[in-house]
Short mmCIF file of C-alpha atoms in Angstrom, two decimals:
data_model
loop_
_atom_site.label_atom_id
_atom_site.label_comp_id
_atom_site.label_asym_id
_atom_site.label_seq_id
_atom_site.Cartn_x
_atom_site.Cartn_y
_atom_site.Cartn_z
CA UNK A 1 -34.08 49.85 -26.78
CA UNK A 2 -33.15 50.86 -30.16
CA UNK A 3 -32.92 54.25 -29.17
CA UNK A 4 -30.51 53.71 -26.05
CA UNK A 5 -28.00 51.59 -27.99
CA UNK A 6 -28.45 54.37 -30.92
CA UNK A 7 -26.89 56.74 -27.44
CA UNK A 8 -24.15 54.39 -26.73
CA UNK A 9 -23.04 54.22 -30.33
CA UNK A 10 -22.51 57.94 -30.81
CA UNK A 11 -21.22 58.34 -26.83
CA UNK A 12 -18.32 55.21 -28.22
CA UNK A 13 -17.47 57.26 -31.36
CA UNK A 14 -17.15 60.71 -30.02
CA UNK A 15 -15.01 58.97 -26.78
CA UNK A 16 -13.02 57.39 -29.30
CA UNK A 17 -11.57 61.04 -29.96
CA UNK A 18 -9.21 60.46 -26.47
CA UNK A 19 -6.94 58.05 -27.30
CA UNK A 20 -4.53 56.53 -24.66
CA UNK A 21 -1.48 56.02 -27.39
CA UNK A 22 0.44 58.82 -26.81
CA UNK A 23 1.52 59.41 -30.56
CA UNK A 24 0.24 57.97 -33.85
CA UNK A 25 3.15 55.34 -34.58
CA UNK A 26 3.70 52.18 -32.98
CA UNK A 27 6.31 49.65 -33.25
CA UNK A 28 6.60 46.26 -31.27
CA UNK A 29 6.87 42.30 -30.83
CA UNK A 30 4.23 40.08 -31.32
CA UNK A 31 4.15 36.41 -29.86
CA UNK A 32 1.64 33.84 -30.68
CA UNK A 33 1.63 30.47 -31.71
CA UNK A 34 1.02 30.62 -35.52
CA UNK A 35 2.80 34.50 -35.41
CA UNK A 36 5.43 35.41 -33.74
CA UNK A 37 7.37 38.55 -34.63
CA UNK A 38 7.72 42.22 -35.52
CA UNK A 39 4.51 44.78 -35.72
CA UNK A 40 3.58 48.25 -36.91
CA UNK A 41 0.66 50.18 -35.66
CA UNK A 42 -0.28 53.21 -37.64
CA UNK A 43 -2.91 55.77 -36.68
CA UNK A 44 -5.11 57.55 -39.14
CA UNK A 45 -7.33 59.17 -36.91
CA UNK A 46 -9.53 56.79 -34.73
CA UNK A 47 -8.41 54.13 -37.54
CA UNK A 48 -5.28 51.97 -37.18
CA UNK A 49 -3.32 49.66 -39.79
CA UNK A 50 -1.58 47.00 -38.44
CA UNK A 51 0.72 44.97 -40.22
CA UNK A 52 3.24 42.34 -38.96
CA UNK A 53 6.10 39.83 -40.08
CA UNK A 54 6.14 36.69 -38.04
CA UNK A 55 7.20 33.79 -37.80
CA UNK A 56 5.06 30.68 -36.59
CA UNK A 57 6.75 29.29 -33.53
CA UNK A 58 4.16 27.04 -32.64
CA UNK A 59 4.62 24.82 -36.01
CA UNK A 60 8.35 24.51 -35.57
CA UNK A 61 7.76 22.80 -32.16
CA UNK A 62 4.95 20.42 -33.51
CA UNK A 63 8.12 19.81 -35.93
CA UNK A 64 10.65 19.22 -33.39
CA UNK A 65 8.40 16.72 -31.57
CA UNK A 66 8.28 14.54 -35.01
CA UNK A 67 12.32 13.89 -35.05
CA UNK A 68 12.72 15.69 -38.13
CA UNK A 69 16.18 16.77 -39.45
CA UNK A 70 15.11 20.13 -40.35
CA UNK A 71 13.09 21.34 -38.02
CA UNK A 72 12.71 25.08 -38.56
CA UNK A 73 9.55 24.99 -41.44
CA UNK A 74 10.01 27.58 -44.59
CA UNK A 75 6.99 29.40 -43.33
CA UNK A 76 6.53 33.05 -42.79
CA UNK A 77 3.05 34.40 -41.12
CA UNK A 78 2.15 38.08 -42.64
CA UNK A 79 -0.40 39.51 -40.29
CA UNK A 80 -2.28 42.77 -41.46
CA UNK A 81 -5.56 44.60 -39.69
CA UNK A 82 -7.64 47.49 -40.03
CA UNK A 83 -9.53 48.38 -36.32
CA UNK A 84 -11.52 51.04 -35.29
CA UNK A 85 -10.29 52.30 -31.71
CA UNK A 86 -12.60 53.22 -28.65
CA UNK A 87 -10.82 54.14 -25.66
CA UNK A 88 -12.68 53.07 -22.77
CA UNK A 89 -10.42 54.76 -20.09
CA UNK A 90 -7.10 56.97 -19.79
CA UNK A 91 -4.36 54.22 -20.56
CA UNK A 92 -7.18 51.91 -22.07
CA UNK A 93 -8.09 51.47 -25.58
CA UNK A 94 -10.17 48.80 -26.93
CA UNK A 95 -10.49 48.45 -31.42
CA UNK A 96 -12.53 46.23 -32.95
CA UNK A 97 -12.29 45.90 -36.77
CA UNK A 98 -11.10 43.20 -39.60
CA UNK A 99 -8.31 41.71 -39.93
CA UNK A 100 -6.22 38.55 -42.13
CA UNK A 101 -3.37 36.29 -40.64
CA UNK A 102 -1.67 34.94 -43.92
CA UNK A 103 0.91 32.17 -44.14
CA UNK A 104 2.91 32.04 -47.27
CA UNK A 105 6.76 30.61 -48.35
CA UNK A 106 7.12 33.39 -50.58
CA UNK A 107 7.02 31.24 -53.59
CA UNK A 108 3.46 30.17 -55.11
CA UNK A 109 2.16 29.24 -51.84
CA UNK A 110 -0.68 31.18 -49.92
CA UNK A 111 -3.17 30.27 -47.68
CA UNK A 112 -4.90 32.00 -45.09
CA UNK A 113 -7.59 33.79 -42.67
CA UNK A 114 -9.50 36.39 -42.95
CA UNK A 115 -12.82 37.90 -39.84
CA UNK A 116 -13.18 40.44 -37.60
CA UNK A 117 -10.61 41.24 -34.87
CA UNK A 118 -10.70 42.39 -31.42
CA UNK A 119 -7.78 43.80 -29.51
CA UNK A 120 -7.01 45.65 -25.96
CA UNK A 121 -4.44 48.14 -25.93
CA UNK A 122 -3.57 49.39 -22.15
CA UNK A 123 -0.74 52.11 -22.49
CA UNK A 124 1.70 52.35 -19.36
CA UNK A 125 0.96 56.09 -17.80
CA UNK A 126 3.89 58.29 -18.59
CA UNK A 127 5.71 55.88 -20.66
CA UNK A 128 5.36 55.16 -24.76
CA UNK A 129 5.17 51.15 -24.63
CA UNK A 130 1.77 49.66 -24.14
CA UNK A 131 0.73 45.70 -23.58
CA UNK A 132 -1.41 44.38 -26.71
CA UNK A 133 -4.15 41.13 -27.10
CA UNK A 134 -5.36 40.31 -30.13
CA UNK A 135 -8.39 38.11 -30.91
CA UNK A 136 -8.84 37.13 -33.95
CA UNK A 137 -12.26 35.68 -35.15
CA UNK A 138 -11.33 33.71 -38.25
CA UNK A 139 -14.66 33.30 -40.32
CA UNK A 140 -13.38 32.41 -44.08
CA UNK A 141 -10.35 31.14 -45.88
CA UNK A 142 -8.69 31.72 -48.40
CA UNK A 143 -5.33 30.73 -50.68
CA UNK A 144 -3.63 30.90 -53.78
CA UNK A 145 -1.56 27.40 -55.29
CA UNK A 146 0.02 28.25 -58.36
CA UNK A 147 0.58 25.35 -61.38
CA UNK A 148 -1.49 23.30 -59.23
CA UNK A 149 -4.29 20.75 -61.08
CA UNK A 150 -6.60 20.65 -58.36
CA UNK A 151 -6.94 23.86 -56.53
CA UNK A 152 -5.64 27.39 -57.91
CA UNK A 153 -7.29 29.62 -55.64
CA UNK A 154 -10.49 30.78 -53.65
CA UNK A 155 -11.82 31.27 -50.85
CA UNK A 156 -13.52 28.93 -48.06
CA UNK A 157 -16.27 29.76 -45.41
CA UNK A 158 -16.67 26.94 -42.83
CA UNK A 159 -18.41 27.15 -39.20
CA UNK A 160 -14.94 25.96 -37.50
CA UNK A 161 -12.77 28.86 -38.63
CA UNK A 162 -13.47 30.55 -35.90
CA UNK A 163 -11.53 27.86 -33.37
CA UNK A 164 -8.65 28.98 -35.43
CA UNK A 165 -8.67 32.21 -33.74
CA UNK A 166 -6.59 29.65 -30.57
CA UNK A 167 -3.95 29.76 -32.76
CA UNK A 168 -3.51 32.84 -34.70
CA UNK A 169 -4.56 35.35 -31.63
CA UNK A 170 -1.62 37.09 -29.98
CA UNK A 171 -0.33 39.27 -26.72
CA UNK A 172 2.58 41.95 -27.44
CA UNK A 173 3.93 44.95 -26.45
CA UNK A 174 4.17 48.10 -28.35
CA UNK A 175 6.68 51.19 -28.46
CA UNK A 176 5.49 54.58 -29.89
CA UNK A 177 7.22 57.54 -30.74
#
């Protein structure tokens, strides 16, 4: 048994040479309910950063249903993976690494989420925009509260981050060139 899934292992990583993202740049949209907003997707090989600005759309409408005046929160998401890629067929990719979905105000607020991610890539043939979902597996917190008495920083595990990943996952559509 050990030996077979030793065989699939190396048959993944020397697949993962055949890439169905035509170049090794992608820019896109994002839209989720705690991020919602503008990606990049760089290739380094079979490894890919992605980093995003968002915003999270699915907290301003929990604010709009409480009749405040202000409704649009002070919020913005920074999302920000690294992911090994497998592609699993021509216009197919599959990459599975870790990855962090961040929520700050720019000011001496952070708090966030940090596990592994899992996302499907499937690349339109002849064209240089693919569809994107990303699942994120939240399994630890973390945050930063500057001047603050009770809590100045560090970093949570609990067993129900991972139900977090409802929230923070995200579908998209990317453009290379």
């Amino acid at each position: 048994m050990k030996r077979i899934a030793l065989v699939l292992l190396i048959l993944l990583f020397v697949a993962g040479s055949a890439f169905a993202r035509p170049s090794s740049v992608a820019v896109g949209a994002q839209l989720g309910f705690a991020a919602s907003g503008a990606v990049v997707d760089i290739g380094l090989g079979s490894l890919y950063l992605n980093a995003g600005v968002n915003y999270p759309l699915g907290i301003t409408y929990i604010a709009t249903t409480l009749d405040e005046e202000d409704v649009f929160v002070d919020i913005v998401t920074l999302t920000a993976d690294v992911s090994q890629a497998f592609a699993l067929s021509e216009n197919f990719d599959i990459k599975v690494g870790i990855g962090t979905t961040a929520f700050t105000n720019f000011g001496p607020v952070i708090l966030g989420l940090a596990g592994p991610v899992v996302k499907g890539e499937y690349w339109v043939p002849n064209k240089n925009f693919g569809l994107t979902l990303t699942l994120n597996i939240p399994v630890m917190g973390f945050g930063v509260i500057e001047d603050n008495e009770d809590f100045n920083g560090g970093v949570v595990f609990n067993p129900l981050f991972p139900l977090f990943g409802l929230v923070t996952s995200t579908i998209g559509v990317l453009y290379s060139f």
